[in-house]
Amino acid sequence: MAEFLWIFWSFSLLGWVLERLFAAVTRSPRRRRRCLLLLPLCPVYGLGMAAVLALPPSLRSEWPLYLWGGLTATAVEYIYHWWGETFLGVSFWDYTGVFGNFCGRVCLPFSLAWGLLLFPAVYLVTPPVVALADRVPVGVTWWLLLAFTADAVCSLRFLAVTHDLEALRAAVWPVSADR
């Protein structure tokens, strides 16, 4: 279980970093792309990688990884967005104007990008994360799980009550501090 948690947290953090870089490169006016109230984590990335790593080993090499991994990550992205809309009343992102989008929840360009990003994620990042998970004391993992769970519960409750993703993004730090 610790290995799964560290994979989830590591890729959620890397996803947050990727979101920040993407916002900076595209000069997005909305640079605050935080998915939880306090922690710099985007859980959709962690869930996506956990799902990809759950694929049978025969589907995690070369072209099958690109095809099946990309489809798996896209499916997780779609379900995550659908869940947010259905149960929290928020849209985490909107691909409506992007070529090849499906219901604004997923789109072809990002699905293709996820397939490419899986190669370094599976072959370069995952092995050290698994090695780290084996060395971290169980107590540390449990304390981090407690902190993550508290933040996730508070974030979900905040969104369920307000239905306002922008308010979540600005709830802790002032907007001017993000620029």
JSON list of C-alpha atoms in Angstrom, two decimals:
[
{"chain": "A", "resi": 1, "resn": "MET", "atom": "CA", "xyz": [0.00, 0.00, 0.00]},
{"chain": "A", "resi": 2, "resn": "ALA", "atom": "CA", "xyz": [2.85, 2.40, 0.79]},
{"chain": "A", "resi": 3, "resn": "GLU", "atom": "CA", "xyz": [4.18, 1.97, -2.74]},
{"chain": "A", "resi": 4, "resn": "PHE", "atom": "CA", "xyz": [0.78, 2.93, -4.20]},
{"chain": "A", "resi": 5, "resn": "LEU", "atom": "CA", "xyz": [0.55, 6.00, -1.95]},
{"chain": "A", "resi": 6, "resn": "TRP", "atom": "CA", "xyz": [4.04, 7.21, -2.87]},
{"chain": "A", "resi": 7, "resn": "ILE", "atom": "CA", "xyz": [3.34, 6.70, -6.57]},
{"chain": "A", "resi": 8, "resn": "PHE", "atom": "CA", "xyz": [0.05, 8.57, -6.20]},
{"chain": "A", "resi": 9, "resn": "TRP", "atom": "CA", "xyz": [1.59, 11.45, -4.23]},
{"chain": "A", "resi": 10, "resn": "SER", "atom": "CA", "xyz": [4.69, 11.71, -6.42]},
{"chain": "A", "resi": 11, "resn": "PHE", "atom": "CA", "xyz": [2.76, 11.89, -9.66]},
{"chain": "A", "resi": 12, "resn": "SER", "atom": "CA", "xyz": [0.15, 14.20, -8.12]},
{"chain": "A", "resi": 13, "resn": "LEU", "atom": "CA", "xyz": [3.02, 16.56, -7.20]},
{"chain": "A", "resi": 14, "resn": "LEU", "atom": "CA", "xyz": [4.64, 16.21, -10.63]},
{"chain": "A", "resi": 15, "resn": "GLY", "atom": "CA", "xyz": [1.24, 16.91, -12.19]},
{"chain": "A", "resi": 16, "resn": "TRP", "atom": "CA", "xyz": [0.96, 20.08, -10.13]},
{"chain": "A", "resi": 17, "resn": "VAL", "atom": "CA", "xyz": [4.44, 21.12, -11.34]},
{"chain": "A", "resi": 18, "resn": "LEU", "atom": "CA", "xyz": [3.44, 20.31, -14.93]},
{"chain": "A", "resi": 19, "resn": "GLU", "atom": "CA", "xyz": [0.28, 22.41, -14.56]},
{"chain": "A", "resi": 20, "resn": "ARG", "atom": "CA", "xyz": [2.31, 25.33, -13.21]},
{"chain": "A", "resi": 21, "resn": "LEU", "atom": "CA", "xyz": [4.82, 25.06, -16.07]},
{"chain": "A", "resi": 22, "resn": "PHE", "atom": "CA", "xyz": [2.05, 24.80, -18.65]},
{"chain": "A", "resi": 23, "resn": "ALA", "atom": "CA", "xyz": [0.34, 27.89, -17.22]},
{"chain": "A", "resi": 24, "resn": "ALA", "atom": "CA", "xyz": [3.64, 29.82, -17.28]},
{"chain": "A", "resi": 25, "resn": "VAL", "atom": "CA", "xyz": [4.57, 28.74, -20.81]},
{"chain": "A", "resi": 26, "resn": "THR", "atom": "CA", "xyz": [1.11, 29.50, -22.21]},
{"chain": "A", "resi": 27, "resn": "ARG", "atom": "CA", "xyz": [1.00, 32.76, -20.21]},
{"chain": "A", "resi": 28, "resn": "SER", "atom": "CA", "xyz": [-2.32, 31.75, -18.76]},
{"chain": "A", "resi": 29, "resn": "PRO", "atom": "CA", "xyz": [-4.02, 34.52, -16.78]},
{"chain": "A", "resi": 30, "resn": "ARG", "atom": "CA", "xyz": [-5.04, 31.77, -14.33]},
{"chain": "A", "resi": 31, "resn": "ARG", "atom": "CA", "xyz": [-1.66, 30.63, -13.08]},
{"chain": "A", "resi": 32, "resn": "ARG", "atom": "CA", "xyz": [-3.06, 29.17, -9.90]},
{"chain": "A", "resi": 33, "resn": "ARG", "atom": "CA", "xyz": [-3.82, 25.60, -10.82]},
{"chain": "A", "resi": 34, "resn": "ARG", "atom": "CA", "xyz": [-4.10, 24.01, -7.42]},
{"chain": "A", "resi": 35, "resn": "CYS", "atom": "CA", "xyz": [-6.41, 21.05, -7.00]},
{"chain": "A", "resi": 36, "resn": "LEU", "atom": "CA", "xyz": [-6.33, 20.79, -3.22]},
{"chain": "A", "resi": 37, "resn": "LEU", "atom": "CA", "xyz": [-6.78, 23.46, -0.58]},
{"chain": "A", "resi": 38, "resn": "LEU", "atom": "CA", "xyz": [-3.24, 23.41, 0.86]},
{"chain": "A", "resi": 39, "resn": "LEU", "atom": "CA", "xyz": [-1.06, 20.72, -0.67]},
{"chain": "A", "resi": 40, "resn": "PRO", "atom": "CA", "xyz": [0.50, 21.24, -4.10]},
{"chain": "A", "resi": 41, "resn": "LEU", "atom": "CA", "xyz": [-1.07, 18.11, -5.58]},
{"chain": "A", "resi": 42, "resn": "CYS", "atom": "CA", "xyz": [-3.25, 17.38, -8.62]},
{"chain": "A", "resi": 43, "resn": "PRO", "atom": "CA", "xyz": [-4.77, 13.99, -7.78]},
{"chain": "A", "resi": 44, "resn": "VAL", "atom": "CA", "xyz": [-5.88, 13.26, -11.34]},
{"chain": "A", "resi": 45, "resn": "TYR", "atom": "CA", "xyz": [-2.22, 12.75, -12.30]},
{"chain": "A", "resi": 46, "resn": "GLY", "atom": "CA", "xyz": [-1.60, 10.37, -9.40]},
{"chain": "A", "resi": 47, "resn": "LEU", "atom": "CA", "xyz": [-4.76, 8.41, -10.17]},
{"chain": "A", "resi": 48, "resn": "GLY", "atom": "CA", "xyz": [-3.85, 8.26, -13.84]},
{"chain": "A", "resi": 49, "resn": "MET", "atom": "CA", "xyz": [-0.37, 6.87, -13.18]},
{"chain": "A", "resi": 50, "resn": "ALA", "atom": "CA", "xyz": [-1.67, 4.40, -10.61]},
{"chain": "A", "resi": 51, "resn": "ALA", "atom": "CA", "xyz": [-4.16, 3.14, -13.22]},
{"chain": "A", "resi": 52, "resn": "VAL", "atom": "CA", "xyz": [-1.46, 2.89, -15.90]},
{"chain": "A", "resi": 53, "resn": "LEU", "atom": "CA", "xyz": [0.85, 1.00, -13.54]},
{"chain": "A", "resi": 54, "resn": "ALA", "atom": "CA", "xyz": [-2.04, -1.37, -12.75]},
{"chain": "A", "resi": 55, "resn": "LEU", "atom": "CA", "xyz": [-2.13, -2.44, -16.41]},
{"chain": "A", "resi": 56, "resn": "PRO", "atom": "CA", "xyz": [-0.73, -5.91, -17.11]},
{"chain": "A", "resi": 57, "resn": "PRO", "atom": "CA", "xyz": [3.05, -5.84, -17.75]},
{"chain": "A", "resi": 58, "resn": "SER", "atom": "CA", "xyz": [2.48, -6.83, -21.39]},
{"chain": "A", "resi": 59, "resn": "LEU", "atom": "CA", "xyz": [0.64, -3.53, -21.92]},
{"chain": "A", "resi": 60, "resn": "ARG", "atom": "CA", "xyz": [3.35, -1.43, -20.27]},
{"chain": "A", "resi": 61, "resn": "SER", "atom": "CA", "xyz": [6.07, -1.70, -22.90]},
{"chain": "A", "resi": 62, "resn": "GLU", "atom": "CA", "xyz": [6.74, 0.34, -26.02]},
{"chain": "A", "resi": 63, "resn": "TRP", "atom": "CA", "xyz": [3.69, 0.85, -28.29]},
{"chain": "A", "resi": 64, "resn": "PRO", "atom": "CA", "xyz": [1.21, -0.91, -26.01]},
{"chain": "A", "resi": 65, "resn": "LEU", "atom": "CA", "xyz": [2.23, 1.53, -23.26]},
{"chain": "A", "resi": 66, "resn": "TYR", "atom": "CA", "xyz": [1.61, 4.48, -25.57]},
{"chain": "A", "resi": 67, "resn": "LEU", "atom": "CA", "xyz": [-1.75, 3.14, -26.76]},
{"chain": "A", "resi": 68, "resn": "TRP", "atom": "CA", "xyz": [-3.20, 1.46, -23.66]},
{"chain": "A", "resi": 69, "resn": "GLY", "atom": "CA", "xyz": [-1.50, 3.75, -21.18]},
{"chain": "A", "resi": 70, "resn": "GLY", "atom": "CA", "xyz": [-2.69, 6.82, -23.06]},
{"chain": "A", "resi": 71, "resn": "LEU", "atom": "CA", "xyz": [-6.23, 5.44, -23.23]},
{"chain": "A", "resi": 72, "resn": "THR", "atom": "CA", "xyz": [-6.12, 4.56, -19.52]},
{"chain": "A", "resi": 73, "resn": "ALA", "atom": "CA", "xyz": [-4.88, 8.02, -18.51]},
{"chain": "A", "resi": 74, "resn": "THR", "atom": "CA", "xyz": [-7.53, 9.61, -20.75]},
{"chain": "A", "resi": 75, "resn": "ALA", "atom": "CA", "xyz": [-10.25, 7.43, -19.19]},
{"chain": "A", "resi": 76, "resn": "VAL", "atom": "CA", "xyz": [-9.13, 8.47, -15.70]},
{"chain": "A", "resi": 77, "resn": "GLU", "atom": "CA", "xyz": [-9.14, 12.12, -16.80]},
{"chain": "A", "resi": 78, "resn": "TYR", "atom": "CA", "xyz": [-12.68, 11.77, -18.18]},
{"chain": "A", "resi": 79, "resn": "ILE", "atom": "CA", "xyz": [-14.02, 9.98, -15.08]},
{"chain": "A", "resi": 80, "resn": "TYR", "atom": "CA", "xyz": [-12.33, 12.48, -12.74]},
{"chain": "A", "resi": 81, "resn": "HIS", "atom": "CA", "xyz": [-13.90, 15.41, -14.58]},
{"chain": "A", "resi": 82, "resn": "TRP", "atom": "CA", "xyz": [-17.31, 13.72, -14.77]},
{"chain": "A", "resi": 83, "resn": "TRP", "atom": "CA", "xyz": [-17.14, 12.98, -11.03]},
{"chain": "A", "resi": 84, "resn": "GLY", "atom": "CA", "xyz": [-16.26, 16.60, -10.25]},
{"chain": "A", "resi": 85, "resn": "GLU", "atom": "CA", "xyz": [-19.17, 17.88, -12.32]},
{"chain": "A", "resi": 86, "resn": "THR", "atom": "CA", "xyz": [-21.64, 15.32, -11.00]},
{"chain": "A", "resi": 87, "resn": "PHE", "atom": "CA", "xyz": [-20.82, 15.33, -7.30]},
{"chain": "A", "resi": 88, "resn": "LEU", "atom": "CA", "xyz": [-19.12, 18.68, -6.66]},
{"chain": "A", "resi": 89, "resn": "GLY", "atom": "CA", "xyz": [-20.69, 20.88, -9.32]},
{"chain": "A", "resi": 90, "resn": "VAL", "atom": "CA", "xyz": [-17.30, 22.02, -10.66]},
{"chain": "A", "resi": 91, "resn": "SER", "atom": "CA", "xyz": [-15.45, 21.67, -13.94]},
{"chain": "A", "resi": 92, "resn": "PHE", "atom": "CA", "xyz": [-11.75, 21.21, -13.28]},
{"chain": "A", "resi": 93, "resn": "TRP", "atom": "CA", "xyz": [-10.89, 22.08, -16.91]},
{"chain": "A", "resi": 94, "resn": "ASP", "atom": "CA", "xyz": [-12.68, 22.71, -20.18]},
{"chain": "A", "resi": 95, "resn": "TYR", "atom": "CA", "xyz": [-11.38, 21.41, -23.51]},
{"chain": "A", "resi": 96, "resn": "THR", "atom": "CA", "xyz": [-14.50, 22.51, -25.42]},
{"chain": "A", "resi": 97, "resn": "GLY", "atom": "CA", "xyz": [-12.54, 24.63, -27.91]},
{"chain": "A", "resi": 98, "resn": "VAL", "atom": "CA", "xyz": [-9.78, 22.06, -28.44]},
{"chain": "A", "resi": 99, "resn": "PHE", "atom": "CA", "xyz": [-9.75, 19.80, -31.49]},
{"chain": "A", "resi": 100, "resn": "GLY", "atom": "CA", "xyz": [-10.94, 16.27, -30.84]},
{"chain": "A", "resi": 101, "resn": "ASN", "atom": "CA", "xyz": [-12.57, 17.03, -27.50]},
{"chain": "A", "resi": 102, "resn": "PHE", "atom": "CA", "xyz": [-15.21, 14.80, -25.98]},
{"chain": "A", "resi": 103, "resn": "CYS", "atom": "CA", "xyz": [-17.74, 16.64, -23.82]},
{"chain": "A", "resi": 104, "resn": "GLY", "atom": "CA", "xyz": [-15.01, 19.17, -22.99]},
{"chain": "A", "resi": 105, "resn": "ARG", "atom": "CA", "xyz": [-13.58, 16.63, -20.52]},
{"chain": "A", "resi": 106, "resn": "VAL", "atom": "CA", "xyz": [-10.85, 15.07, -22.66]},
{"chain": "A", "resi": 107, "resn": "CYS", "atom": "CA", "xyz": [-9.26, 15.95, -25.99]},
{"chain": "A", "resi": 108, "resn": "LEU", "atom": "CA", "xyz": [-7.07, 14.30, -28.58]},
{"chain": "A", "resi": 109, "resn": "PRO", "atom": "CA", "xyz": [-3.97, 16.53, -28.23]},
{"chain": "A", "resi": 110, "resn": "PHE", "atom": "CA", "xyz": [-3.70, 15.93, -24.48]},
{"chain": "A", "resi": 111, "resn": "SER", "atom": "CA", "xyz": [-4.46, 12.22, -24.88]},
{"chain": "A", "resi": 112, "resn": "LEU", "atom": "CA", "xyz": [-1.56, 11.96, -27.33]},
{"chain": "A", "resi": 113, "resn": "ALA", "atom": "CA", "xyz": [0.64, 13.93, -24.93]},
{"chain": "A", "resi": 114, "resn": "TRP", "atom": "CA", "xyz": [-0.25, 11.62, -22.02]},
{"chain": "A", "resi": 115, "resn": "GLY", "atom": "CA", "xyz": [0.86, 8.65, -24.12]},
{"chain": "A", "resi": 116, "resn": "LEU", "atom": "CA", "xyz": [4.27, 10.28, -24.70]},
{"chain": "A", "resi": 117, "resn": "LEU", "atom": "CA", "xyz": [4.69, 11.37, -21.09]},
{"chain": "A", "resi": 118, "resn": "LEU", "atom": "CA", "xyz": [4.13, 7.81, -19.92]},
{"chain": "A", "resi": 119, "resn": "PHE", "atom": "CA", "xyz": [7.52, 6.62, -21.20]},
{"chain": "A", "resi": 120, "resn": "PRO", "atom": "CA", "xyz": [9.62, 8.79, -18.87]},
{"chain": "A", "resi": 121, "resn": "ALA", "atom": "CA", "xyz": [7.01, 8.40, -16.11]},
{"chain": "A", "resi": 122, "resn": "VAL", "atom": "CA", "xyz": [7.08, 4.60, -16.19]},
{"chain": "A", "resi": 123, "resn": "TYR", "atom": "CA", "xyz": [10.75, 4.03, -16.98]},
{"chain": "A", "resi": 124, "resn": "LEU", "atom": "CA", "xyz": [12.55, 6.97, -15.32]},
{"chain": "A", "resi": 125, "resn": "VAL", "atom": "CA", "xyz": [10.38, 8.28, -12.50]},
{"chain": "A", "resi": 126, "resn": "THR", "atom": "CA", "xyz": [8.55, 5.23, -11.17]},
{"chain": "A", "resi": 127, "resn": "PRO", "atom": "CA", "xyz": [11.62, 3.11, -10.22]},
{"chain": "A", "resi": 128, "resn": "PRO", "atom": "CA", "xyz": [13.11, 5.73, -7.86]},
{"chain": "A", "resi": 129, "resn": "VAL", "atom": "CA", "xyz": [9.67, 6.43, -6.39]},
{"chain": "A", "resi": 130, "resn": "VAL", "atom": "CA", "xyz": [9.21, 2.73, -5.64]},
{"chain": "A", "resi": 131, "resn": "ALA", "atom": "CA", "xyz": [12.72, 2.59, -4.14]},
{"chain": "A", "resi": 132, "resn": "LEU", "atom": "CA", "xyz": [11.90, 5.63, -2.00]},
{"chain": "A", "resi": 133, "resn": "ALA", "atom": "CA", "xyz": [8.65, 4.05, -0.82]},
{"chain": "A", "resi": 134, "resn": "ASP", "atom": "CA", "xyz": [10.59, 1.02, 0.37]},
{"chain": "A", "resi": 135, "resn": "ARG", "atom": "CA", "xyz": [12.96, 3.21, 2.45]},
{"chain": "A", "resi": 136, "resn": "VAL", "atom": "CA", "xyz": [10.47, 5.62, 4.03]},
{"chain": "A", "resi": 137, "resn": "PRO", "atom": "CA", "xyz": [9.49, 4.64, 7.58]},
{"chain": "A", "resi": 138, "resn": "VAL", "atom": "CA", "xyz": [5.90, 3.47, 7.87]},
{"chain": "A", "resi": 139, "resn": "GLY", "atom": "CA", "xyz": [5.15, 6.20, 10.42]},
{"chain": "A", "resi": 140, "resn": "VAL", "atom": "CA", "xyz": [6.13, 8.93, 7.95]},
{"chain": "A", "resi": 141, "resn": "THR", "atom": "CA", "xyz": [3.85, 7.44, 5.31]},
{"chain": "A", "resi": 142, "resn": "TRP", "atom": "CA", "xyz": [0.96, 7.32, 7.79]},
{"chain": "A", "resi": 143, "resn": "TRP", "atom": "CA", "xyz": [1.48, 10.96, 8.87]},
{"chain": "A", "resi": 144, "resn": "LEU", "atom": "CA", "xyz": [1.55, 12.05, 5.22]},
{"chain": "A", "resi": 145, "resn": "LEU", "atom": "CA", "xyz": [-1.57, 10.01, 4.55]},
{"chain": "A", "resi": 146, "resn": "LEU", "atom": "CA", "xyz": [-3.27, 11.78, 7.45]},
{"chain": "A", "resi": 147, "resn": "ALA", "atom": "CA", "xyz": [-2.26, 15.22, 6.10]},
{"chain": "A", "resi": 148, "resn": "PHE", "atom": "CA", "xyz": [-3.34, 14.32, 2.57]},
{"chain": "A", "resi": 149, "resn": "THR", "atom": "CA", "xyz": [-6.66, 12.91, 3.76]},
{"chain": "A", "resi": 150, "resn": "ALA", "atom": "CA", "xyz": [-7.41, 16.00, 5.85]},
{"chain": "A", "resi": 151, "resn": "ASP", "atom": "CA", "xyz": [-6.62, 18.29, 2.90]},
{"chain": "A", "resi": 152, "resn": "ALA", "atom": "CA", "xyz": [-8.63, 16.15, 0.48]},
{"chain": "A", "resi": 153, "resn": "VAL", "atom": "CA", "xyz": [-11.66, 16.04, 2.78]},
{"chain": "A", "resi": 154, "resn": "CYS", "atom": "CA", "xyz": [-11.52, 19.80, 3.38]},
{"chain": "A", "resi": 155, "resn": "SER", "atom": "CA", "xyz": [-11.09, 20.48, -0.34]},
{"chain": "A", "resi": 156, "resn": "LEU", "atom": "CA", "xyz": [-13.97, 18.20, -1.31]},
{"chain": "A", "resi": 157, "resn": "ARG", "atom": "CA", "xyz": [-16.23, 19.71, 1.34]},
{"chain": "A", "resi": 158, "resn": "PHE", "atom": "CA", "xyz": [-15.30, 23.23, 0.23]},
{"chain": "A", "resi": 159, "resn": "LEU", "atom": "CA", "xyz": [-16.13, 22.40, -3.40]},
{"chain": "A", "resi": 160, "resn": "ALA", "atom": "CA", "xyz": [-19.33, 20.53, -2.50]},
{"chain": "A", "resi": 161, "resn": "VAL", "atom": "CA", "xyz": [-20.60, 23.57, -0.60]},
{"chain": "A", "resi": 162, "resn": "THR", "atom": "CA", "xyz": [-19.36, 26.40, -2.84]},
{"chain": "A", "resi": 163, "resn": "HIS", "atom": "CA", "xyz": [-19.21, 24.71, -6.28]},
{"chain": "A", "resi": 164, "resn": "ASP", "atom": "CA", "xyz": [-16.49, 27.29, -6.92]},
{"chain": "A", "resi": 165, "resn": "LEU", "atom": "CA", "xyz": [-13.10, 26.04, -8.10]},
{"chain": "A", "resi": 166, "resn": "GLU", "atom": "CA", "xyz": [-11.73, 29.58, -8.39]},
{"chain": "A", "resi": 167, "resn": "ALA", "atom": "CA", "xyz": [-12.58, 30.21, -4.73]},
{"chain": "A", "resi": 168, "resn": "LEU", "atom": "CA", "xyz": [-10.69, 27.03, -3.78]},
{"chain": "A", "resi": 169, "resn": "ARG", "atom": "CA", "xyz": [-7.70, 28.19, -5.77]},
{"chain": "A", "resi": 170, "resn": "ALA", "atom": "CA", "xyz": [-7.71, 31.55, -3.98]},
{"chain": "A", "resi": 171, "resn": "ALA", "atom": "CA", "xyz": [-8.88, 30.38, -0.55]},
{"chain": "A", "resi": 172, "resn": "VAL", "atom": "CA", "xyz": [-5.52, 30.19, 1.17]},
{"chain": "A", "resi": 173, "resn": "TRP", "atom": "CA", "xyz": [-3.09, 32.52, -0.59]},
{"chain": "A", "resi": 174, "resn": "PRO", "atom": "CA", "xyz": [-4.01, 35.86, -2.11]},
{"chain": "A", "resi": 175, "resn": "VAL", "atom": "CA", "xyz": [-4.11, 35.92, -5.91]},
{"chain": "A", "resi": 176, "resn": "SER", "atom": "CA", "xyz": [-1.34, 38.54, -6.10]},
{"chain": "A", "resi": 177, "resn": "ALA", "atom": "CA", "xyz": [1.08, 36.15, -4.37]},
{"chain": "A", "resi": 178, "resn": "ASP", "atom": "CA", "xyz": [0.77, 33.75, -7.29]},
{"chain": "A", "resi": 179, "resn": "ARG", "atom": "CA", "xyz": [2.15, 36.01, -9.98]}
]
